[in-house]
Coordinates of C-alpha atoms in Angstrom, one line a residue:
X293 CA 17.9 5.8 -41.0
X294 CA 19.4 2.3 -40.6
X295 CA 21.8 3.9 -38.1
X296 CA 18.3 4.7 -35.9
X297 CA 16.7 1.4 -36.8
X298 CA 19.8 -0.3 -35.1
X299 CA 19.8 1.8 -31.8
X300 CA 16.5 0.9 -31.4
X301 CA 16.5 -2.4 -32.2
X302 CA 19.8 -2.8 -29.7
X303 CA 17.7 -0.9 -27.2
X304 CA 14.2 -3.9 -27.4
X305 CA 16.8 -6.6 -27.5
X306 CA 18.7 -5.3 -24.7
X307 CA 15.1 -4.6 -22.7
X308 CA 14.2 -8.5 -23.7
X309 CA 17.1 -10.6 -22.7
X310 CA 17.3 -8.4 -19.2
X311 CA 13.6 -9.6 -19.0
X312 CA 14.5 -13.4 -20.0
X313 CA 17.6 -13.7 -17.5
X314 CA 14.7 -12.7 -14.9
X315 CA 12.5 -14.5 -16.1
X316 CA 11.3 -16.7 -13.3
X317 CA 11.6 -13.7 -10.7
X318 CA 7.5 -12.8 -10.0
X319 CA 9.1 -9.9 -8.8
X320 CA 10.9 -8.3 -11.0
X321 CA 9.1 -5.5 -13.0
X322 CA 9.6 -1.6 -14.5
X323 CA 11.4 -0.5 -11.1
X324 CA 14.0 -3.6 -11.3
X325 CA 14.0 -3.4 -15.3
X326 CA 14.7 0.7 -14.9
X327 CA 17.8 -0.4 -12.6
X328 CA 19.3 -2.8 -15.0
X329 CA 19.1 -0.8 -17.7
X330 CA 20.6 2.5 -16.3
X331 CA 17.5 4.4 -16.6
X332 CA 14.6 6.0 -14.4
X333 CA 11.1 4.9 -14.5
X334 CA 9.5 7.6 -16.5
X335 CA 12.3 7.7 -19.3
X336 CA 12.0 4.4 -19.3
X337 CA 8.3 4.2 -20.0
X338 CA 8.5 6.9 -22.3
X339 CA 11.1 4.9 -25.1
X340 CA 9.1 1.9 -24.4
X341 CA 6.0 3.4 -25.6
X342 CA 7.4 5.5 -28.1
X343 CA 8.8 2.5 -29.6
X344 CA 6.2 -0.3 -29.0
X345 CA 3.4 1.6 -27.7
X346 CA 3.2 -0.2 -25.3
X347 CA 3.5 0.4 -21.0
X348 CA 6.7 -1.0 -19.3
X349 CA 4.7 -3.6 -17.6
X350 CA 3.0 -4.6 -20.6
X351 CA 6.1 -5.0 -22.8
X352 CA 7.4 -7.0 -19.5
X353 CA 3.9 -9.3 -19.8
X354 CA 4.3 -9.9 -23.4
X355 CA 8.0 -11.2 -23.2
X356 CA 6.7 -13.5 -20.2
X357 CA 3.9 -14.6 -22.4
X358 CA 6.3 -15.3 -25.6
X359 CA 8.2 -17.4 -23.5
X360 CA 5.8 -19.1 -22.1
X361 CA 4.8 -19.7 -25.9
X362 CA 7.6 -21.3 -27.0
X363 CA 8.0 -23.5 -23.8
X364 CA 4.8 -25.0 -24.0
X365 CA 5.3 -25.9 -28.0
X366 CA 8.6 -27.9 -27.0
X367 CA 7.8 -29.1 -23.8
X368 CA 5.3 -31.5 -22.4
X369 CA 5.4 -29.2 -18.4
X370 CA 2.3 -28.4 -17.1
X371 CA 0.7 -24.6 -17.2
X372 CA 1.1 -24.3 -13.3
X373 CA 5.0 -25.2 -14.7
X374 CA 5.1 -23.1 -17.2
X375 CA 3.3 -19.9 -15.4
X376 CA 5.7 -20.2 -12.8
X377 CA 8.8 -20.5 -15.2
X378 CA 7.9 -17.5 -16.6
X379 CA 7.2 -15.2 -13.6
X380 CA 3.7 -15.6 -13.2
X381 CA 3.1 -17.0 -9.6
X382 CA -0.7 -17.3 -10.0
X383 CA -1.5 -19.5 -12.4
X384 CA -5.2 -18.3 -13.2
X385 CA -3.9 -15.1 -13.5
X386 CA -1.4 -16.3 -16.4
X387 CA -4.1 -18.4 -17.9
X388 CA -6.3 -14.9 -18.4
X389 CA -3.5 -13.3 -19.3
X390 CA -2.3 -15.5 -21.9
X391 CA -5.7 -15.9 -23.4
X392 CA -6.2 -12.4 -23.7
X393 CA -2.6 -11.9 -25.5
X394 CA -2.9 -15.1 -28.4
X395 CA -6.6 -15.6 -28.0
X396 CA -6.5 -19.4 -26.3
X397 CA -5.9 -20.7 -23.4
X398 CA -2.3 -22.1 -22.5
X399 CA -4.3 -26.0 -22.3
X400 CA -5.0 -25.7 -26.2
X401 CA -1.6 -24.6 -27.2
X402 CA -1.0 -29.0 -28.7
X403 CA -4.3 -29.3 -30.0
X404 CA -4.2 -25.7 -32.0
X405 CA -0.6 -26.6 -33.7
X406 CA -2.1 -30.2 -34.8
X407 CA -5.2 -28.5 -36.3
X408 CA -3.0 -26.0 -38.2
X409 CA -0.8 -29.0 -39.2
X410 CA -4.1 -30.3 -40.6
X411 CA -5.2 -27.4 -42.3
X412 CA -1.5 -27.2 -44.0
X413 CA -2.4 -30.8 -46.0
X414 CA -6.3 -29.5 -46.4
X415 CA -5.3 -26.2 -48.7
X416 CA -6.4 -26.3 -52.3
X417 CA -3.7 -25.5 -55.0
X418 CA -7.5 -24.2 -56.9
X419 CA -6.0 -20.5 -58.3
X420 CA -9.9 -19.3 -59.3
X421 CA -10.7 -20.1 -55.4
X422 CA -8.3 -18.2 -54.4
X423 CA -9.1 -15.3 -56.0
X424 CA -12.7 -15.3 -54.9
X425 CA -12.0 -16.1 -51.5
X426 CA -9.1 -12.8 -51.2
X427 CA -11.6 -10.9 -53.3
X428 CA -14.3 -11.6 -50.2
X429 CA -12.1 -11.2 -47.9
X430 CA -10.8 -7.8 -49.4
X431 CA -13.9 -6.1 -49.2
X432 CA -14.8 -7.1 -45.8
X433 CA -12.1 -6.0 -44.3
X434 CA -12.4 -2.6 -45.9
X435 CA -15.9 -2.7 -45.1
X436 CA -14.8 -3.1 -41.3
X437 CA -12.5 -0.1 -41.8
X438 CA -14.4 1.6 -43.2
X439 CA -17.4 1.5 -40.5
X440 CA -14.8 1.6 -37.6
X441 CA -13.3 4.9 -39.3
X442 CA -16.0 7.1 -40.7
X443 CA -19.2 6.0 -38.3
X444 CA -18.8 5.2 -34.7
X445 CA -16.1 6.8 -33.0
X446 CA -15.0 10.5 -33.8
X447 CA -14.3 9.7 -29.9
X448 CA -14.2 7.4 -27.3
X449 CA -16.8 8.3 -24.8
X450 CA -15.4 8.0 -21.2
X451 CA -17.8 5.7 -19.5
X452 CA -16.3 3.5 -16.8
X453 CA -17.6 0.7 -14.3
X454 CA -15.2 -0.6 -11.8
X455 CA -16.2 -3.8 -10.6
X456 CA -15.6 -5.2 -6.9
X457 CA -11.9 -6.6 -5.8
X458 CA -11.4 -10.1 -6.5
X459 CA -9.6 -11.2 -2.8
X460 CA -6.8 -13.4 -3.5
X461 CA -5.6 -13.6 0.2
X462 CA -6.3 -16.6 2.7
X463 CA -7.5 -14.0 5.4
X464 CA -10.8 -12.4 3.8
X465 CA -11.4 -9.9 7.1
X466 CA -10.2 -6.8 4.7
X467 CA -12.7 -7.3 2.1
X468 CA -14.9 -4.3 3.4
X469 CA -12.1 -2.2 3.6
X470 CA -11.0 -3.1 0.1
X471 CA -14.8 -2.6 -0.9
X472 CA -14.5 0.7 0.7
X473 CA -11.7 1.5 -1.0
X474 CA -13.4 0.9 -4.3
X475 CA -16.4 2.8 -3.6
X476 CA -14.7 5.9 -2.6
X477 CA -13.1 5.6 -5.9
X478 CA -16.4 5.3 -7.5
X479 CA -17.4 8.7 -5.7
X480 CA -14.1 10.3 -7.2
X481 CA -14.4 9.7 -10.8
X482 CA -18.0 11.0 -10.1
X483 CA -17.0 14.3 -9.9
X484 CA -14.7 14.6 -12.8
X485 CA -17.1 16.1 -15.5
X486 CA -14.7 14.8 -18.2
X487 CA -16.1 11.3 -17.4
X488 CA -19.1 11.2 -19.0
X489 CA -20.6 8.0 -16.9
X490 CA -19.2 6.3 -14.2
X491 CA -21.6 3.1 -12.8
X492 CA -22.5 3.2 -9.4
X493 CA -21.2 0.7 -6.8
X494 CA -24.9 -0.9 -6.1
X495 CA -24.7 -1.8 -10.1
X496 CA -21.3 -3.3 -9.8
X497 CA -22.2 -5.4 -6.9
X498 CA -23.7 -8.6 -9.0
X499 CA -20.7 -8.9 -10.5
X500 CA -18.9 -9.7 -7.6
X501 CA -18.1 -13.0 -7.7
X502 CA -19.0 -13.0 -12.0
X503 CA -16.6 -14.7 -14.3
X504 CA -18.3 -13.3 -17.2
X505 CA -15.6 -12.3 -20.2
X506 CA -15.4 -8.2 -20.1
X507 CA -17.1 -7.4 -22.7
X508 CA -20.4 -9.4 -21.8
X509 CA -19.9 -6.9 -18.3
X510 CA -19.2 -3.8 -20.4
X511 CA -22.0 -4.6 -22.6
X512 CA -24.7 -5.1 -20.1
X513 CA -23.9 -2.2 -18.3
X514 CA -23.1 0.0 -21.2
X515 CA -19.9 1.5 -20.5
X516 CA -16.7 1.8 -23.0
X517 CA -13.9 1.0 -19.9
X518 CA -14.1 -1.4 -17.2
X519 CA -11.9 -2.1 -14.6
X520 CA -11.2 -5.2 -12.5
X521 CA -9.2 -5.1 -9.2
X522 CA -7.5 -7.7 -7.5
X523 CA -6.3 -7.9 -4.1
X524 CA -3.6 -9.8 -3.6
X525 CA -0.8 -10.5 -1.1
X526 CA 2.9 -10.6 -2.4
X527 CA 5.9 -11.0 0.2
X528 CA 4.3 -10.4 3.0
X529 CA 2.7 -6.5 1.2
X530 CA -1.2 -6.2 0.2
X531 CA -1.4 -5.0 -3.0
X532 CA -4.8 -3.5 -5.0
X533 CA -4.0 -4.6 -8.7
X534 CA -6.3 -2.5 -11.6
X535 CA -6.4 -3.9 -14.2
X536 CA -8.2 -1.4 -17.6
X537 CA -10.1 -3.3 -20.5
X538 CA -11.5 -1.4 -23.5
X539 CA -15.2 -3.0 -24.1
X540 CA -14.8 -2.4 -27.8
X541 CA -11.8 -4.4 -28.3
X542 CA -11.9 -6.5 -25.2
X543 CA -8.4 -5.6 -24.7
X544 CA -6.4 -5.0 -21.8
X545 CA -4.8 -1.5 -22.0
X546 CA -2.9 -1.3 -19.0
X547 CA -2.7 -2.8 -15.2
X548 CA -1.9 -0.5 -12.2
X549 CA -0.4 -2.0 -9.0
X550 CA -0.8 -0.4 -5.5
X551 CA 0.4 -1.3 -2.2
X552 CA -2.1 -0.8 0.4
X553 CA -1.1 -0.2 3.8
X554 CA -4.1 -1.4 5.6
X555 CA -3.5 0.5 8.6
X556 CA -3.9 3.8 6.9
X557 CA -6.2 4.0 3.8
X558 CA -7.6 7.6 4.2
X559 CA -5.8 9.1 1.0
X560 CA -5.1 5.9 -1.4
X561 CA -8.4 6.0 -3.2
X562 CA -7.4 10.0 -4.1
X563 CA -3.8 8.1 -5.9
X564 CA -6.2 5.6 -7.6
X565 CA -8.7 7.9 -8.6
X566 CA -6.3 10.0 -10.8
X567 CA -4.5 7.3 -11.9
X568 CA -7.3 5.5 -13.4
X569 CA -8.7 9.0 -14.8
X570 CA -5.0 9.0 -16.6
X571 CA -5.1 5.8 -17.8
X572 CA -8.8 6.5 -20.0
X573 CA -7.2 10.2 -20.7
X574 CA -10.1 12.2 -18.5
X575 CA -8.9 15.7 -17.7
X576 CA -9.3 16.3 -13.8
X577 CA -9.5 20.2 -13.5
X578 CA -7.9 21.6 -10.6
X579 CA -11.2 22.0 -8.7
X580 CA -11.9 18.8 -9.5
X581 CA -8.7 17.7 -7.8
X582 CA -8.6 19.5 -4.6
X583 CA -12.3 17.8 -4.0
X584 CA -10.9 14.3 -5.0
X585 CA -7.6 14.7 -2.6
X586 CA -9.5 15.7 0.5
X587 CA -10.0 13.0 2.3
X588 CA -13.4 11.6 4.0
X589 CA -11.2 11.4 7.4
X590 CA -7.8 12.1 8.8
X591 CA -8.6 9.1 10.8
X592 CA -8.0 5.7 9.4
X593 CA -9.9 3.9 12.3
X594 CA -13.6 6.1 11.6
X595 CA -12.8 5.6 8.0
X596 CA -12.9 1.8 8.7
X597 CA -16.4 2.6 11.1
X598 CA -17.8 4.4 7.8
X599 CA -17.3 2.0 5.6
X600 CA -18.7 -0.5 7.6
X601 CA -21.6 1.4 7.7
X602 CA -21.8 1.9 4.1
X603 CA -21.7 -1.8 3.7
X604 CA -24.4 -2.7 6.0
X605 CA -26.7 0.1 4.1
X606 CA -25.5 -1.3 0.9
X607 CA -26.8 -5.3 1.7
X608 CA -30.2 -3.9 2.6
X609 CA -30.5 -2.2 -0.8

């Protein structure tokens, strides 16, 4: 048993420092970390999750985010600084994901460590109080099990929005192929009977340019999954970024990244389509799958003409 506990230990700090030596690379996720390690993508992803449950780009995140932790607590650099000494070359996007990972932003990192310095010389030495108060808290917690165990969720029900792209290029003239992209997703998951709800794209729309927290969206519009896309441009590549929350923890369960080669987007909303039905565990039956693969049009330039036209029928909705 220790014998195990040691390989595997060897094998997260091995995965770690080869993320920490890159560290400041933007570039450098599961295909480069797969390289260095000897090792291809899917076994790769399948000892990481076994181990840590987590995905290969998540684990990858979470050392970035670490980092970025312990920076910022011994350092006076700024969080564009910071996001950009650990890998992250937008800084809003390391801001949202660094709040989502400790809970606060990267700005209140000083201020939290002074009020826990404070609440260090407020404690009371009082035994009787702190009984009562570990009694309390005792039985709420096992209250909170309790109801999370045995009432709500003898399953998740697959209900899913996906909201419009977020464009993080200079040059915006893509947007309605993006949007068209999105939408013919949107049609996808609509036939997979597994998915039990999937909001249409005229519902979505409001949200466009929303920075609402997720679980306000996935509140209002009743679904259990949401997904937020960005389109971004890295190196010179467009790239459609998913990224999956889970409304009832407001937790981000994994993040997809796809380049898009805008001259020829007749079959990329099949390969997101069955990627995000993976990611929420919705069973696409071969029927199902034929439908989603067939594409609208061979031709990528009357794809562009249709959803153009789809726009324009959308805005006088």
């Amino acid at each position: 048993m220790d014998s195990a506990n040691s390989i595997v230990n060897d094998f997260i700090t091995k995965l770690t420092e080869i993320v920490e030596v890159n560290l400041t690379n933007p570039q450098f996720g599961v295909s480069m970390l797969a390289k260095e390690m000897g090792m291809s993508r899917s076994n790769l992803h399948r000892k990481v999750y076994l181990i840590t449950k987590l995905s290969v780009s998540q684990f990858i995140n979470h050392v970035r985010l670490k980092s970025a932790m312990e920076i910022l607590r011994h350092t006076s650099y700024t969080v564009s600084d910071v996001a950009h000494q650990v890998g992250f070359s937008n800084t809003s996007y390391f801001i949202k994901c660094f709040h989502e990972y400790y809970g606060f932003t990267p700005g209140e990192v000083g201020n939290r460590e002074e009020d826990e310095r404070n609440a260090l010389h407020l404690q009371t030495n009082k035994k009787r109080l702190k009984i009562v108060l570990f009694s309390i808290v005792t039985v709420v917690v096992l209250a909170i099990v309790f109801f999370i165990v045995f009432k709500p969720f003898k399953g998740l029900n697959k209900t899913i929005a996906i909201l419009p792209a977020r464009i993080e290029v200079p040059d915006t003239r893509d947007s309605t192929t993006i949007d068209g992209i999105i939408q013919n997703v949107i049609q996808n998951l609509l036939l997979v009977e597994d998915i039990k709800k999937v909001v249409p794209w005229h519902c979505v729309l409001q949200y466009k340019y929303s920075y609402k927290q997720a679980s306000v969206i996935a509140s209002e519009i009743k679904v259990n999954y949401l997904v937020k896309p960005t389109f971004r441009l890295i190196d010179g590549k467009t790239y459609l970024s998913f990224t999956l929350i889970e409304e009832l923890k407001d937790k981000l369960i994994d993040t997809y990244n796809c380049e898009i080669d805008l001259n020829d987007v007749t079959t990329v909303d099949s390969k997101i389509s069955k990627k995000i039905a993976d990611q929420i565990n919705a069973q696409i039956t071969p029927a199902e799958e034929i439908k989603i693969d067939k594409p609208i049009t061979t031709n990528n330039k009357a794809l562009k003409y249709y959803m153009e036209g789809i726009e324009q029928i959308n805005l006088w909705r």
